[in-house]
Coordinates of C-alpha atoms in Angstrom, one line a residue:
X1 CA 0.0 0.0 0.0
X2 CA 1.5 3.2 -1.1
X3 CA -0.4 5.3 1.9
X4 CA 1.4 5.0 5.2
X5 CA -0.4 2.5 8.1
X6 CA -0.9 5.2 10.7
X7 CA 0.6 3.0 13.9
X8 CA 3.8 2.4 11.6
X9 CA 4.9 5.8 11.3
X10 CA 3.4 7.6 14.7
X11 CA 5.5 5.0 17.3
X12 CA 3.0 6.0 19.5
X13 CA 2.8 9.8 19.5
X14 CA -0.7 11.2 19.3
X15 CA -0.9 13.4 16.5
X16 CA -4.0 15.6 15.0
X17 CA -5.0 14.8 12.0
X18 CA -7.6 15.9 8.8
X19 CA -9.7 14.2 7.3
X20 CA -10.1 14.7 3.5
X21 CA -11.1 17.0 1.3
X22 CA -14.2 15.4 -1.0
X23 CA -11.9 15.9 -3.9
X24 CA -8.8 14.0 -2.3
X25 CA -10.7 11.1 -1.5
X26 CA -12.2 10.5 -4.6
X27 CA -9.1 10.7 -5.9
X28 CA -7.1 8.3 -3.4
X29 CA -10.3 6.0 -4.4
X30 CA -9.7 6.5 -7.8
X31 CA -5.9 5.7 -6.9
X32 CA -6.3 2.4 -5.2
X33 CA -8.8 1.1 -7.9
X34 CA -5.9 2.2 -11.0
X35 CA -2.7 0.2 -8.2
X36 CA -1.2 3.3 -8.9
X37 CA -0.9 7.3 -8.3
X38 CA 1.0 8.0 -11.1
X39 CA -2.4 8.7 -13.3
X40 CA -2.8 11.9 -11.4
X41 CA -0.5 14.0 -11.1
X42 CA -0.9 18.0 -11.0
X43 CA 2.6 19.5 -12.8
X44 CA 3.7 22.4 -15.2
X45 CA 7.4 23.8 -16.1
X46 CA 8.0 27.7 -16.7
X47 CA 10.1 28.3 -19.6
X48 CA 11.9 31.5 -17.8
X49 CA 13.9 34.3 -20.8
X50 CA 16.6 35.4 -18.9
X51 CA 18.9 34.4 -16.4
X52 CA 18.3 33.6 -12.9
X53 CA 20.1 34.1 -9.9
X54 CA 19.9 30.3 -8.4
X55 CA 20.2 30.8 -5.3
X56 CA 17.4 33.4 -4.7
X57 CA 15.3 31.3 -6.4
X58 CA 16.1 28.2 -4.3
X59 CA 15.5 31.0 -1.2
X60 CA 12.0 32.2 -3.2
X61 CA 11.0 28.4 -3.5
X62 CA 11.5 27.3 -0.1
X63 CA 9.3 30.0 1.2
X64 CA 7.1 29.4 -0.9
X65 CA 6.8 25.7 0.4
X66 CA 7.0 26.3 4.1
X67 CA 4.0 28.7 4.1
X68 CA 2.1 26.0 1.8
X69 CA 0.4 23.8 4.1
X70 CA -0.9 21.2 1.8
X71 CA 3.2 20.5 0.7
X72 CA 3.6 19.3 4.7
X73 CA 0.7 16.8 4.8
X74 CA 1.3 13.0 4.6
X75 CA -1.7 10.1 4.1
X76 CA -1.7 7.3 6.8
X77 CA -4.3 4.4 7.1
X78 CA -6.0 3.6 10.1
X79 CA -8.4 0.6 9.2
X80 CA -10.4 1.5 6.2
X81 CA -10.0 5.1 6.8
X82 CA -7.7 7.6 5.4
X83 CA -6.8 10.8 7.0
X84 CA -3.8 13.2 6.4
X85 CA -1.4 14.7 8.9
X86 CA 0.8 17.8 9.4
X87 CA 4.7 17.1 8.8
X88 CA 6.7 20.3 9.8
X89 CA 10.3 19.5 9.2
X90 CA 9.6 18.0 5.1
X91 CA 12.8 18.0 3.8
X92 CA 13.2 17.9 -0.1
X93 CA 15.7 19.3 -2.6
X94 CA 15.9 21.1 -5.7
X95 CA 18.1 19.7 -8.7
X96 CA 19.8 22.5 -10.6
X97 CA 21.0 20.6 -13.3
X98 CA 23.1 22.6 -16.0
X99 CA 22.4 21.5 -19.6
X100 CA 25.2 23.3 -21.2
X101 CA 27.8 20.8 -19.5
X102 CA 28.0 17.7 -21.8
X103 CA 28.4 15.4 -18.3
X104 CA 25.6 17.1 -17.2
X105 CA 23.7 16.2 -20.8
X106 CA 24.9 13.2 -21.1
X107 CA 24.3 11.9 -17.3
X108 CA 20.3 13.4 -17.6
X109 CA 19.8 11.7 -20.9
X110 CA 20.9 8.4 -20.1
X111 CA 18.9 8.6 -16.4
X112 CA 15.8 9.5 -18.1
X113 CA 15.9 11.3 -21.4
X114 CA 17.0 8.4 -24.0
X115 CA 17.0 9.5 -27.5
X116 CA 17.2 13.7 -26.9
X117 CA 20.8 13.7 -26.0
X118 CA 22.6 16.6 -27.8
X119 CA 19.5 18.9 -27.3
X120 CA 19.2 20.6 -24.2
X121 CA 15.4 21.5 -24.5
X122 CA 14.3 17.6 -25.5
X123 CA 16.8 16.1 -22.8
X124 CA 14.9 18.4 -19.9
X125 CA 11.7 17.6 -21.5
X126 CA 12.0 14.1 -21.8
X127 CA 13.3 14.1 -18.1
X128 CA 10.4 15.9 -17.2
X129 CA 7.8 13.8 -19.2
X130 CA 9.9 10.5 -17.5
X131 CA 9.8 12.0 -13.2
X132 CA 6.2 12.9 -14.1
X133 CA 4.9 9.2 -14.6
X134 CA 7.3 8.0 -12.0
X135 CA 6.3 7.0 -8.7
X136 CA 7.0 9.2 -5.9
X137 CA 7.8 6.9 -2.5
X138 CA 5.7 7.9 -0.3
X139 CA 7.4 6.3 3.3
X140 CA 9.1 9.3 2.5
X141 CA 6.2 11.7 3.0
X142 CA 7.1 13.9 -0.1
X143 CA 4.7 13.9 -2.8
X144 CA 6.2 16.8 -4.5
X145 CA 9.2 16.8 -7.2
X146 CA 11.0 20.3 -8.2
X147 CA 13.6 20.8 -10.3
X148 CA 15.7 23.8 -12.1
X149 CA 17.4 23.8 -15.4
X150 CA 20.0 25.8 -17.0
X151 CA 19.8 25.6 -20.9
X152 CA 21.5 28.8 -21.6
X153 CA 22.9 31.7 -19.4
X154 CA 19.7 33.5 -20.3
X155 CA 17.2 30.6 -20.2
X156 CA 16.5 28.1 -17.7
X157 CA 13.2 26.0 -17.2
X158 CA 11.5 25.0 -13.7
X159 CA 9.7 22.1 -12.9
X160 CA 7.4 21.4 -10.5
X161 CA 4.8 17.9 -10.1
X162 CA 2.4 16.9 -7.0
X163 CA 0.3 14.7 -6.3
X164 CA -2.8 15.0 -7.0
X165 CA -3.5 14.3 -3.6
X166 CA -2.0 17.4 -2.7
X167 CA -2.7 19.5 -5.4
X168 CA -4.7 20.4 -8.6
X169 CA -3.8 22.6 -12.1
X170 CA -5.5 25.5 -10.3
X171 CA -3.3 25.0 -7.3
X172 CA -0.3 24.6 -9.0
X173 CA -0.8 27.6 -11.0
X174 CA -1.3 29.4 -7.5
X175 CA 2.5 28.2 -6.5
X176 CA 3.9 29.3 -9.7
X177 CA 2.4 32.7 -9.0
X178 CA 3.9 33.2 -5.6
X179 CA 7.2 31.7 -6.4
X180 CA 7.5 34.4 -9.5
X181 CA 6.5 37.4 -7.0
X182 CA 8.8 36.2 -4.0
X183 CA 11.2 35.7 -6.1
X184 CA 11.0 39.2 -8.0
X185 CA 10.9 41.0 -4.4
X186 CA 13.6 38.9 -3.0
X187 CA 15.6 39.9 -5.9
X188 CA 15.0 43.9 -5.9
X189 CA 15.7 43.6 -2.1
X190 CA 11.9 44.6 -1.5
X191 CA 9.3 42.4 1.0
X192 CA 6.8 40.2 -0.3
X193 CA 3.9 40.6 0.4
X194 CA 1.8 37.9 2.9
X195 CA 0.6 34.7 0.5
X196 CA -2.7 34.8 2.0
X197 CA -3.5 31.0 2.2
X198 CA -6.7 30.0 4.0
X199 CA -5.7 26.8 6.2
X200 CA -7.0 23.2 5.4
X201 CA -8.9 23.7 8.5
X202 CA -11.1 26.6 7.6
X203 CA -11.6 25.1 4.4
X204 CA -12.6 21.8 5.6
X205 CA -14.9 23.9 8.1
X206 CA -16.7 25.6 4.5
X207 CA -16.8 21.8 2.9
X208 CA -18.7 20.9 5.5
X209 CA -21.2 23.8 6.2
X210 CA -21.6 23.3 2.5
X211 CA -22.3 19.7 2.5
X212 CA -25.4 20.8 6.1
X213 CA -26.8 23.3 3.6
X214 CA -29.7 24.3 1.5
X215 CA -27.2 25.0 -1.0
X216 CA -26.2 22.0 -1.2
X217 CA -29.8 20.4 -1.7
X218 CA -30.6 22.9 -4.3
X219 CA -27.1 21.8 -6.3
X220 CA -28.2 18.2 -5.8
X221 CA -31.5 18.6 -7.2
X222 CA -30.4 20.5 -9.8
X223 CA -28.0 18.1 -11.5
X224 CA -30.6 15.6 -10.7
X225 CA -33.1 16.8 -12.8
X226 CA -30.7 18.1 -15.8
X227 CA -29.8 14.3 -16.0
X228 CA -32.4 12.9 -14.9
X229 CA -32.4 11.3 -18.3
X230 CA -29.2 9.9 -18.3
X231 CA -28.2 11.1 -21.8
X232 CA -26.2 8.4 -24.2
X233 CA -22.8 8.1 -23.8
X234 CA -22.2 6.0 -26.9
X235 CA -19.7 7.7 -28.1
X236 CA -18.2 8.2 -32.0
X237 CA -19.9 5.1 -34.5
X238 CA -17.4 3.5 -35.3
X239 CA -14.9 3.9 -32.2
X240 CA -15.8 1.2 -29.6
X241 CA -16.3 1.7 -25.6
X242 CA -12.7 1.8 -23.6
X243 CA -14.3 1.2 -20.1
X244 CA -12.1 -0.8 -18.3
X245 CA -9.3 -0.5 -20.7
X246 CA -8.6 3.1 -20.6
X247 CA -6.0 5.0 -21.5
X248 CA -3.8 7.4 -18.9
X249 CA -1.0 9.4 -19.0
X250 CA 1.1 12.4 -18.7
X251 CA 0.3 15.5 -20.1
X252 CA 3.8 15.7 -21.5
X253 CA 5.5 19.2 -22.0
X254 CA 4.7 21.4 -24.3
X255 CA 7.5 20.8 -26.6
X256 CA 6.8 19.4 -30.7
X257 CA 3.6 19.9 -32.1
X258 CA 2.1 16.3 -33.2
X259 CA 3.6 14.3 -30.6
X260 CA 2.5 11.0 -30.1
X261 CA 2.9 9.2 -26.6
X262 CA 0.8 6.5 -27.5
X263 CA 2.1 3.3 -25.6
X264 CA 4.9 5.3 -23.8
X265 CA 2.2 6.7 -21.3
X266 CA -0.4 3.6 -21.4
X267 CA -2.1 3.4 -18.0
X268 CA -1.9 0.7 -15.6
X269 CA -5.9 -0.2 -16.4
X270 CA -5.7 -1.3 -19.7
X271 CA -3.0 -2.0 -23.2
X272 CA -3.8 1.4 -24.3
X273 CA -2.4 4.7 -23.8
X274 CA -2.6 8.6 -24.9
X275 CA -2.4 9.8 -28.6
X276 CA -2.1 13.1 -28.5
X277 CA -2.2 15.7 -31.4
X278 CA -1.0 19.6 -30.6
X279 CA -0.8 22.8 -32.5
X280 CA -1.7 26.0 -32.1
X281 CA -4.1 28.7 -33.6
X282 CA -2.8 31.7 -34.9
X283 CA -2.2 34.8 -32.9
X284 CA -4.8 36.7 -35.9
X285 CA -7.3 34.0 -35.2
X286 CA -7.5 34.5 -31.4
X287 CA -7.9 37.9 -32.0
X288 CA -10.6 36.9 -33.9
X289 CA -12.0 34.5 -31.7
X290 CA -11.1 37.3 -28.3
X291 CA -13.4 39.7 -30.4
X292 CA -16.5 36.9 -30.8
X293 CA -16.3 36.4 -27.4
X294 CA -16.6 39.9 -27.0
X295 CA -19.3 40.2 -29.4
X296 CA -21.4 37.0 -27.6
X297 CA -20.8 38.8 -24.0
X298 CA -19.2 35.4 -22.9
X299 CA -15.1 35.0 -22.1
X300 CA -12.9 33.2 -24.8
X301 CA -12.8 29.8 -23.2
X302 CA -16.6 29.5 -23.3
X303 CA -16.3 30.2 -27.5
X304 CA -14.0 26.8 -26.8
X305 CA -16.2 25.1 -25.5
X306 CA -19.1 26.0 -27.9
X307 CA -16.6 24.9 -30.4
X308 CA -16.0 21.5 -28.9
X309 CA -19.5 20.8 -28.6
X310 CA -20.4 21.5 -32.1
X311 CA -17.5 19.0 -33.7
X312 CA -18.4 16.7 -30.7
X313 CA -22.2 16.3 -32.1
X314 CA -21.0 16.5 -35.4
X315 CA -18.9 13.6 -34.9
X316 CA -21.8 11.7 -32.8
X317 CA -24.7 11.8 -35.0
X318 CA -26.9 13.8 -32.5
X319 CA -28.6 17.4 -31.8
X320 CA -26.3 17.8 -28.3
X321 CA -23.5 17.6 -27.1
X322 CA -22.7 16.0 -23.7
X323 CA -19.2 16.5 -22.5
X324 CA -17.2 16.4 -19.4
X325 CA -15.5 19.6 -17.9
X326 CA -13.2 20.4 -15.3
X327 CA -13.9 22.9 -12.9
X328 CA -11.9 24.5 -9.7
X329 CA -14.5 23.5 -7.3
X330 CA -13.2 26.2 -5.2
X331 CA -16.3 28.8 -4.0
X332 CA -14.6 31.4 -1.5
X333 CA -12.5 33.7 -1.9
X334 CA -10.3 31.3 0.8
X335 CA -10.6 28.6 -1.8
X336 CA -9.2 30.3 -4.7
X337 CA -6.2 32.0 -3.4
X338 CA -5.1 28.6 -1.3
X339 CA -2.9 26.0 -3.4
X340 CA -4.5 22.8 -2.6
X341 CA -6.4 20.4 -4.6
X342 CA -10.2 21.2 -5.0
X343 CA -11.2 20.7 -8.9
X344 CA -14.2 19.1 -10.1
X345 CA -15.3 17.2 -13.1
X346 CA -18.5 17.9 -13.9
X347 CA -21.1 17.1 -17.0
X348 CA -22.1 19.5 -19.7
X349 CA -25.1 19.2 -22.3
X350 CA -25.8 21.7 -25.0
X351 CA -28.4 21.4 -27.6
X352 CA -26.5 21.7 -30.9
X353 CA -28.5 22.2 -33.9
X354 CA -27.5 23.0 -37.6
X355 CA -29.5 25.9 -38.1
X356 CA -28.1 28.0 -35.3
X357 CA -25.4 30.6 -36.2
X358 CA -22.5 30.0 -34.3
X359 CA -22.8 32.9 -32.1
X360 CA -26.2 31.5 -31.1
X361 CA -24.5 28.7 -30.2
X362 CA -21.5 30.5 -28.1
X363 CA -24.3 32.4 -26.1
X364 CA -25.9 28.8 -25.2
X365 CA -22.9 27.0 -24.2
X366 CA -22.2 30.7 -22.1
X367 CA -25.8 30.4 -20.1
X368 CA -25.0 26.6 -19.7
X369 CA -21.5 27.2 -18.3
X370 CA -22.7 30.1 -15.8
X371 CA -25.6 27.7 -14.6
X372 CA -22.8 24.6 -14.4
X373 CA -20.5 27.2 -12.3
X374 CA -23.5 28.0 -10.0
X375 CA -23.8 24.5 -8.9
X376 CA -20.0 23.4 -9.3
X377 CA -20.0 22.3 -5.3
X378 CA -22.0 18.8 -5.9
X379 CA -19.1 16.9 -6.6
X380 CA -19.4 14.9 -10.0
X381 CA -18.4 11.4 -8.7
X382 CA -21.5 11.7 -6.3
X383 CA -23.7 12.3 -9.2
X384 CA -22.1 9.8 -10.8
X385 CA -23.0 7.1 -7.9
X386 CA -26.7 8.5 -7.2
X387 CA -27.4 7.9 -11.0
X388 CA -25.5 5.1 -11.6
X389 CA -24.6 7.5 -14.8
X390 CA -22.5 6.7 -16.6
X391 CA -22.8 3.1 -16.5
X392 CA -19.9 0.2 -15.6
X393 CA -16.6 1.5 -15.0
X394 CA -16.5 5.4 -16.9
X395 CA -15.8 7.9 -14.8
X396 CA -16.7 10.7 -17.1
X397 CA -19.6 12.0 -18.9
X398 CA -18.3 12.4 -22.1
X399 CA -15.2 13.5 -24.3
X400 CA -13.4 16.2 -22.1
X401 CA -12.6 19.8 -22.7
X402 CA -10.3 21.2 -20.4
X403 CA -9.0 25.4 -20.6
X404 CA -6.5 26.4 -19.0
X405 CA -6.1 30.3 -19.8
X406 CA -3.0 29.9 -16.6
X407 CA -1.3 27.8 -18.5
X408 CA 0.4 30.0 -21.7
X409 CA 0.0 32.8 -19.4
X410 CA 3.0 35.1 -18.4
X411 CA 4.8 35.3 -15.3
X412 CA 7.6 37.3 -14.3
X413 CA 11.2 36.2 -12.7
X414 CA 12.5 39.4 -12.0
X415 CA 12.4 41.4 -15.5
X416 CA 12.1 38.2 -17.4
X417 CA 9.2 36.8 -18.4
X418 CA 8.3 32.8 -17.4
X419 CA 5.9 31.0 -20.1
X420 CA 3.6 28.6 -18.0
X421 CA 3.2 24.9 -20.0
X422 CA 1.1 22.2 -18.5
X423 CA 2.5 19.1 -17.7
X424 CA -0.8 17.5 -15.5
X425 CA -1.7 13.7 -16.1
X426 CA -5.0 12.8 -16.4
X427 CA -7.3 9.5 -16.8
X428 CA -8.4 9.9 -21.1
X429 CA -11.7 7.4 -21.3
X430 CA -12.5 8.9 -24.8
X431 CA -11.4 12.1 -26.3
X432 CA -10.3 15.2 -24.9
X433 CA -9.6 18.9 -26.2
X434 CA -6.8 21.0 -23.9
X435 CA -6.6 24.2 -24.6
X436 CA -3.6 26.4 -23.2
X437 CA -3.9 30.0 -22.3
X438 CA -2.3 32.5 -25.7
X439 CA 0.7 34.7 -25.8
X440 CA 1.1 37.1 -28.8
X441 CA 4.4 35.4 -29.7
X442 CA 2.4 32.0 -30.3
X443 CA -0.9 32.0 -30.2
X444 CA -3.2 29.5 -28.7
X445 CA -1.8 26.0 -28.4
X446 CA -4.7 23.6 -29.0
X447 CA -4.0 19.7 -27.9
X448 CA -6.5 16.6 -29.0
X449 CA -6.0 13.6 -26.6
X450 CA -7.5 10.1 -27.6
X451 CA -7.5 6.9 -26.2
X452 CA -5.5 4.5 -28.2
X453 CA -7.5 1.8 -27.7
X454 CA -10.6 3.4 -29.2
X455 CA -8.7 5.7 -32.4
X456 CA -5.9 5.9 -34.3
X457 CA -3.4 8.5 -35.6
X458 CA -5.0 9.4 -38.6
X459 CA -8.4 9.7 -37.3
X460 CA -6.5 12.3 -34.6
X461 CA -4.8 14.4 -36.8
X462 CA -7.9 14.7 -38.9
X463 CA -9.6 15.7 -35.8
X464 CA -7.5 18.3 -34.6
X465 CA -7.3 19.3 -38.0
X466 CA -11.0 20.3 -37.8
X467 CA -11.1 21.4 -34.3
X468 CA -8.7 24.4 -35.7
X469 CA -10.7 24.8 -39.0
X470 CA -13.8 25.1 -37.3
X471 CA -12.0 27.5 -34.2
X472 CA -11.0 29.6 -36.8
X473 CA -13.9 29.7 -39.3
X474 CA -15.8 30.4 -36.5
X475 CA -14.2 33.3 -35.0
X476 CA -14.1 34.7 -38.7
X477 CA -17.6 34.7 -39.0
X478 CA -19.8 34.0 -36.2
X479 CA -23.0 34.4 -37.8
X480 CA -22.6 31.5 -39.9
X481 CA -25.1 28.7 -39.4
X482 CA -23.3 25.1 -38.4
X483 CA -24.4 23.9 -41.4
X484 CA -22.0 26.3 -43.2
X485 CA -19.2 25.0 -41.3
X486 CA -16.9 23.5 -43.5
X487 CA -14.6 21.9 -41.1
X488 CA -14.6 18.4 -42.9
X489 CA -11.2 16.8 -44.0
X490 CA -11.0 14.3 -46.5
X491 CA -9.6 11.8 -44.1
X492 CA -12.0 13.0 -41.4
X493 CA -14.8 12.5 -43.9
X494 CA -14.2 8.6 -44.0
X495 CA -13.2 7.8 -40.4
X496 CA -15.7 9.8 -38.9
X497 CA -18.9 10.2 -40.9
X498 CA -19.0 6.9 -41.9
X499 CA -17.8 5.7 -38.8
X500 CA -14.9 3.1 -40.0
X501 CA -16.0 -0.2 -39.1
X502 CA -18.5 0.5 -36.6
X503 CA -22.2 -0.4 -37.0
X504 CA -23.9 3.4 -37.8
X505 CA -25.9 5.1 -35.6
X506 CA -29.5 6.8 -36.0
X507 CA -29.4 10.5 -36.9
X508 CA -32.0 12.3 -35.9
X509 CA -33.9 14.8 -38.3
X510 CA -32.3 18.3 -38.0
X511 CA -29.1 16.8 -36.4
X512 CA -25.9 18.5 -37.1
X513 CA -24.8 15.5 -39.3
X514 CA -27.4 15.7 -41.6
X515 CA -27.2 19.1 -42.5
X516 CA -23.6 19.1 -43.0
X517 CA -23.8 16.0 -45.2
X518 CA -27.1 17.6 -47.1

């Protein structure tokens, strides 16, 4: 067992201990079913311009971990129950590992970044990619990794991966933050200001006031009756069901477009593992698509999302789209500014219908989202026990979308600026879209993650391939209807419409398939 036995480690001292939050214990449940923690992991690297003075960053990262409280918990067993306790003297290191010394190079790529020696970049990515799917001991109590390397005098990347026990995307994000600005006043000789963390205690205090309230009833009936009837789940014609063989794995850096991890990320539950597809949309198209979003009264990611949902029924055969999104889960003003893990995964339906204008359809999935946020405290693996939806072993209501406007975002070392890249694992049932926050240099960088067991690489390239075409036709002209959407590649047009293999499924009059093929 990977969690401490609580007599084991205590030799007899009484301690005071936590119980966990509702996230972290669906996710050590979701642990112990996989036989392994490596699934779910919360990580990103900063690509940082400019050169950094180690050792105030070292002194800017171990502040920022001592007033973290989450980063000095440990899990221990007692029976059937799990609870987590406070370890005050954690110790832990930071690797600063210099990539312009060919030892250095050679030692990193041989330990965990085969194949990318000679280039600095793919040897710390591959290293990266490598510590993020390893298993982190435990008996230890550290369920963090950190790491600094020096590419260049003037560029260096830092990594940093937790547990997802410990901490979520959102959270993370929230470290990176503080390590920038402590780091920036450490380095101008200025004080930093207080972090401003809640502790796990008040926020287990709101949980559970939550949990006693009318609130909480009102949430619970109102995802009861939204899925009351228990939408189909069938998925793509043509791609079969991966329940109990899905595919996991590790984000990966953000390094070549078109990467594929298949196999070299498969999950513990099954053969299969992550293809994954990446690219990114044009700095003049997310202007385009910023100024729809504008123009619907909704923020960008919402536009996203609208867009997912229409290739998503497109490629289903029906008038909706059901889908599964992440949210923070976080509803204080506590909860948000305290790194911790907290995020939700909860389902979205919008009607999607091939008559509606695009920006019809962007103000939808905006009144949808706003209602989903309003009621983002029921957590989504208690709906998904109370409906017994979805059915056997999915976990998820649907192909994923998942936009993170942190990650792509800008953070500043001093007077250099730090590029945020996601490097989270997750558990891919189906299909998923990722979607990284935009920089003017780049753009937006759009990702497509499939499960291997269910597609192939040609059916994900075409895929992605219209998930940009439609992105950017969309934001070019919001007022066309979905049935002018021309997002259909020749290779998409064979694997997806007719559904490869795959017995076809009904269409429904008016659905977006019909008007497209009409």
């Amino acid at each position: 067992m990977w969690i401490a036995r609580l007599g084991g480690i205590m030799n007899g001292k009484s301690v005071s201990t936590l119980p966990l939050f509702d996230a972290q214990e669906g996710i050590w449940l979701a642990q112990r079913f996989e036989g392994s923690r490596r699934l779910y992991s919360a990580g990103q690297y900063i690509d940082i311009h400019g050169p950094i003075d180690t050792s105030v960053f070292e002194r800017a990262l171990r502040q920022a971990v001592a007033e973290t409280e989450i980063l000095h918990m440990r899990f221990v067993e007692d029976g059937d129950k799990v609870s987590q306790i406070v370890v005050p003297a954690l110790e832990w290191d930071l690797p600063i590992i210099d990539l312009q010394d060919p030892h250095g190079l050679r030692a990193l790529s041989e330990h965990g970044a085969l194949g990318a020696e000679g280039d600095p970049r793919a040897v710390a990515e591959a290293w990266m990619r490598a510590d993020a799917r390893r298993e982190i001991g435990t008996q230890s109590g550290r369920l963090f990794s950190y790491a600094l390397f020096r590419l260049a005098p003037d560029h260096y990347i830092w990594y940093q991966s937790y547990d997802h026990l410990l901490m979520d995307a959102y959270g993370c994000s929230l470290v990176g933050r503080r390590v920038a600005a402590i780091y920036t006043a450490l380095l101008h000789g200025r004080p930093y200001a207080p972090a401003g963390h809640a502790s796990l205690h008040e926020l287990m205090e709101q949980e559970s006031a939550y949990r006693a309230s009318e609130q909480y009833a009102h949430d619970r009936r109102y995802w009861h009756e939204h899925f009351a009837d228990r939408p189909d789940l069938a998925g793509i014609p043509g791609h079969g069901s991966a329940a109990g063989d899905e595919a996991n794995g590790t984000g990966g850096a953000d390094g070549a477009d078109g990467a594929d991890e298949s196999g070299g990320t498969g999950g513990t539950g099954g053969t299969g593992g992550i293809l994954r597809e990446a690219g990114h949309l044009p700095p003049s198209a997310v202007a385009a698509l910023r100024a729809t979003a504008a123009r619907a009264q909704v923020s960008w990611p919402r536009i996203v999302v609208a867009a997912a949902a229409a290739l998503t029924a497109r490629m289903t055969g029906s008038d909706e789209a059901v889908l599964s999104l992440p949210v923070a889960g976080r509803m204080s003003d506590q909860a948000r500014r305290t790194p911790c893990t907290m995020a939700n995964i909860l389902p979205f339906r919008l009607p999607v219908t091939a008559g509606m204008t695009f920006l019809d359809l962007a103000q939808d999935a905006g009144r949808e989202i706003e209602s989903l946020l309003d009621h983002q405290g029921f957590r989504g693996e208690r709906l998904r026990r109370e409906l017994n939806w979805p059915s056997g072993d999915r976990w998820h209501f649907g192909p994923s979308v998942n936009v993170m406007p942190m990650a792509g975002g800008i953070l500043r070392f001093g007077e250099h600026r730090g590029i945020v890249r996601d490097l989270s694992s997750r558990r891919v049932e189906d299909f998923g879209v990722m979607v990284s926050g935009w920089s003017a240099d780049d753009g937006m960088r759009i990702s497509l993650e499939a499960n291997s067991t269910m597609y192939d690489r040609d059916w994900i390239q075409a895929s992605h391939r219209s998930f940009l075409t439609l992105l950017g036709q969309a934001a070019a002209d919001p007022q066309l209807r979905l049935s002018e959407l021309d997002v259909l590649a020749g290779v998409e047009r064979s694997r997806v419409v007719e559904g490869g293999s795959g017995a076809a499924r009904p269409v429904s009059a008016g659905s977006v398939v019909e008007a497209f093929e009409g």
